[in-house]
Amino acid sequence: MQTFIDAYSWLNLRYLLQGLWVTVEVSVISVILSFILGTILGVIRYSEIKYFSAIVGFVIDLIRNLPLLLIIFFTYFGLPNLGFKPPVIAAAIIAMTVFESMMIAEIVRSGIIAIDKGQMEGAQSNGIGYWTALRIVVLPQAMKNMVPALVSQFISLIKDTSLGTIIVLPEMMYHAQIIYGQNTNYIIPMFVALAVLYFIVCYALSLVGKYFERRLA
């Protein structure tokens, strides 16, 4: 018990919460960017634009089948060789956004496919253009069905930020490693603290998802 008391000193907790802030910061920015980019890519792939949709589909399939860790490595260690050296936090956001947007693109495409084709045909028969009908008729309906899958993907993104420790991203996991690296007796207390903090953040997001599910039902 004394080990836990010592491990949870205000100094250690404050340091851990600083890492939590970075985790939340990277997650929120990545979620917003990946949702925007993923929605655009999903619509493009669904729309079957000649050649372009095929190229986008190939890129989506390629990146979806790569490990996120490889993308993080490439972003941080590979891009400098191409003349672009992003800071650690920016590199993590770029890697997360690229990977997650491909996942979201498939969710969006599947969500649109699930909508009855009569919705699009009905809108077009009333003189609404294809892209306008897709934006104001089909996509809003598809989004209702996509909420659970999107929330699950965003929760995965939050947990995947822990991979940023590989490039010394000062997020929650990295800060915990620093703390128990100074005293190995703090390993279990830090793991418990990490589990609680990840649960709080992810569960809060799941509650937000359920709220939107009810509102959109």
XYZ file of C-alpha atoms in Angstrom:
217
model
C 0.000 0.000 0.000
C 2.840 2.383 0.843
C 4.242 1.818 -2.641
C 0.997 3.038 -4.178
C 0.906 6.059 -1.864
C 4.461 6.994 -2.799
C 3.867 6.357 -6.497
C 0.824 8.623 -6.506
C 2.631 11.617 -5.083
C 1.422 14.962 -6.404
C 4.641 15.361 -8.395
C 4.140 12.023 -10.193
C 0.421 12.555 -10.753
C 1.021 16.016 -12.173
C 3.656 14.627 -14.514
C 1.290 11.844 -15.585
C -1.526 14.327 -16.196
C 0.808 16.386 -18.380
C 1.201 13.279 -20.507
C -2.588 12.825 -20.503
C -2.970 16.330 -21.907
C -0.659 15.469 -24.806
C -2.611 12.232 -25.384
C -5.888 14.158 -25.514
C -4.382 16.897 -27.697
C -3.010 14.448 -30.267
C -6.231 12.407 -30.176
C -8.626 15.324 -30.633
C -6.693 16.867 -33.525
C -6.242 13.472 -35.193
C -9.934 12.609 -34.763
C -11.064 15.878 -36.368
C -8.609 15.700 -39.268
C -9.110 11.988 -39.930
C -12.900 12.367 -39.877
C -12.780 15.163 -42.459
C -10.224 13.447 -44.691
C -11.793 10.002 -44.252
C -15.248 11.272 -45.179
C -13.912 12.898 -48.345
C -11.981 9.784 -49.358
C -14.919 7.509 -48.576
C -17.256 9.580 -50.743
C -14.719 9.637 -53.580
C -14.267 5.883 -53.455
C -18.018 5.298 -53.377
C -18.698 7.658 -56.261
C -16.560 5.643 -58.691
C -15.012 8.621 -60.427
C -13.145 7.284 -63.446
C -9.533 6.363 -62.559
C -9.493 8.707 -59.527
C -11.688 6.495 -57.346
C -9.597 3.463 -58.273
C -6.390 5.246 -57.278
C -7.930 6.425 -54.011
C -9.190 2.891 -53.340
C -5.727 1.456 -53.920
C -4.140 3.958 -51.509
C -6.799 3.229 -48.879
C -6.282 -0.531 -49.137
C -2.521 -0.120 -49.067
C -2.364 2.016 -45.937
C -5.092 0.048 -44.122
C -2.956 -3.072 -44.446
C 0.189 -1.480 -43.052
C 0.962 -1.458 -39.323
C 0.454 1.929 -37.704
C 3.875 1.639 -36.127
C 5.470 1.569 -39.584
C 3.608 4.735 -40.571
C 4.772 6.449 -37.381
C 8.363 5.422 -38.098
C 8.137 6.668 -41.675
C 6.589 9.984 -40.635
C 9.239 10.727 -38.013
C 12.353 9.083 -39.458
C 11.552 8.850 -43.165
C 10.120 12.278 -43.986
C 13.319 14.113 -42.895
C 15.124 12.291 -45.727
C 12.587 13.854 -48.099
C 13.269 17.340 -46.759
C 10.458 17.609 -44.213
C 11.171 17.133 -40.517
C 8.025 17.509 -38.396
C 8.213 17.936 -34.604
C 7.351 14.875 -32.529
C 3.750 15.889 -31.815
C 3.142 16.914 -35.434
C 4.645 13.616 -36.664
C 2.314 11.645 -34.381
C -0.715 13.631 -35.557
C 0.206 13.163 -39.215
C 0.719 9.414 -38.800
C -2.499 8.950 -36.814
C -4.492 11.070 -39.253
C -3.225 9.241 -42.327
C -3.870 5.790 -40.861
C -7.227 6.515 -39.232
C -8.608 8.441 -42.206
C -8.206 5.306 -44.328
C -10.158 3.299 -41.771
C -12.866 5.953 -41.608
C -13.020 6.118 -45.414
C -14.096 2.476 -45.482
C -16.645 3.069 -42.728
C -18.091 5.986 -44.695
C -18.180 4.043 -47.959
C -19.904 1.088 -46.258
C -22.368 3.421 -44.563
C -23.345 5.031 -47.873
C -23.696 1.657 -49.590
C -26.114 0.574 -46.842
C -28.522 3.381 -47.777
C -31.224 2.340 -50.230
C -30.387 3.467 -53.761
C -33.921 4.782 -54.055
C -32.909 7.709 -51.845
C -30.386 8.918 -54.418
C -32.690 8.160 -57.345
C -35.579 9.983 -55.686
C -33.460 13.057 -55.022
C -32.143 13.142 -58.573
C -35.638 12.684 -60.013
C -36.584 15.896 -58.204
C -33.851 17.782 -60.031
C -31.176 17.612 -57.331
C -27.658 17.063 -58.681
C -25.657 13.946 -57.760
C -23.179 15.624 -55.406
C -25.839 17.762 -53.749
C -28.078 14.713 -53.253
C -25.157 12.801 -51.803
C -24.376 15.643 -49.405
C -27.842 16.585 -48.172
C -29.823 13.357 -48.591
C -27.648 10.234 -48.532
C -24.688 11.168 -46.334
C -26.740 12.458 -43.348
C -28.703 9.178 -43.290
C -25.511 7.148 -43.602
C -23.911 9.031 -40.710
C -26.637 7.805 -38.360
C -25.623 4.214 -39.051
C -21.920 4.989 -38.883
C -21.846 6.453 -35.367
C -21.036 3.173 -33.496
C -18.274 2.220 -35.938
C -16.813 5.739 -35.919
C -16.788 5.892 -32.118
C -15.042 2.500 -31.943
C -12.447 3.731 -34.420
C -11.863 6.933 -32.470
C -11.441 4.950 -29.241
C -8.850 2.797 -31.004
C -7.079 5.971 -32.087
C -6.876 7.208 -28.497
C -5.343 3.924 -27.367
C -2.970 3.880 -30.342
C -1.394 7.152 -29.215
C 0.622 4.984 -26.812
C 2.636 3.852 -29.849
C 4.032 7.377 -29.903
C 6.443 6.347 -27.161
C 8.547 4.862 -29.983
C 9.346 8.374 -31.244
C 9.485 9.814 -27.691
C 6.076 11.460 -27.911
C 5.595 12.940 -24.413
C 2.185 11.341 -23.947
C 0.776 9.457 -20.991
C 2.515 6.124 -21.556
C 5.891 7.765 -22.047
C 5.531 9.789 -18.851
C 4.571 6.641 -16.943
C 7.717 4.928 -18.245
C 9.806 7.838 -16.986
C 8.224 7.579 -13.536
C 8.654 3.827 -13.049
C 12.067 3.977 -14.701
C 13.242 5.946 -11.674
C 11.715 3.421 -9.268
C 10.748 -0.032 -10.507
C 8.412 -0.444 -7.518
C 6.108 2.021 -9.251
C 5.500 -0.207 -12.299
C 2.202 -1.713 -11.101
C 0.864 1.578 -9.652
C 1.638 3.318 -12.948
C -0.054 0.580 -14.966
C -3.119 0.894 -12.732
C -3.123 4.667 -13.180
C -2.790 4.311 -16.949
C -5.656 1.826 -17.067
C -7.907 4.186 -15.084
C -7.041 7.240 -17.187
C -7.438 5.441 -20.524
C -10.749 4.011 -19.328
C -12.050 7.443 -18.292
C -11.149 9.043 -21.625
C -12.414 6.167 -23.786
C -15.581 5.630 -21.764
C -16.369 9.338 -21.929
C -16.062 9.165 -25.719
C -18.342 6.107 -25.826
C -20.961 8.030 -23.816
C -20.739 10.887 -26.299
C -21.247 8.355 -29.101
C -24.325 6.905 -27.394
C -25.712 10.408 -26.934
C -25.430 11.122 -30.662
C -26.925 7.709 -31.460
C -30.007 8.622 -29.432
C -30.230 12.084 -30.956
C -29.934 10.765 -34.498
C -32.270 7.799 -34.008
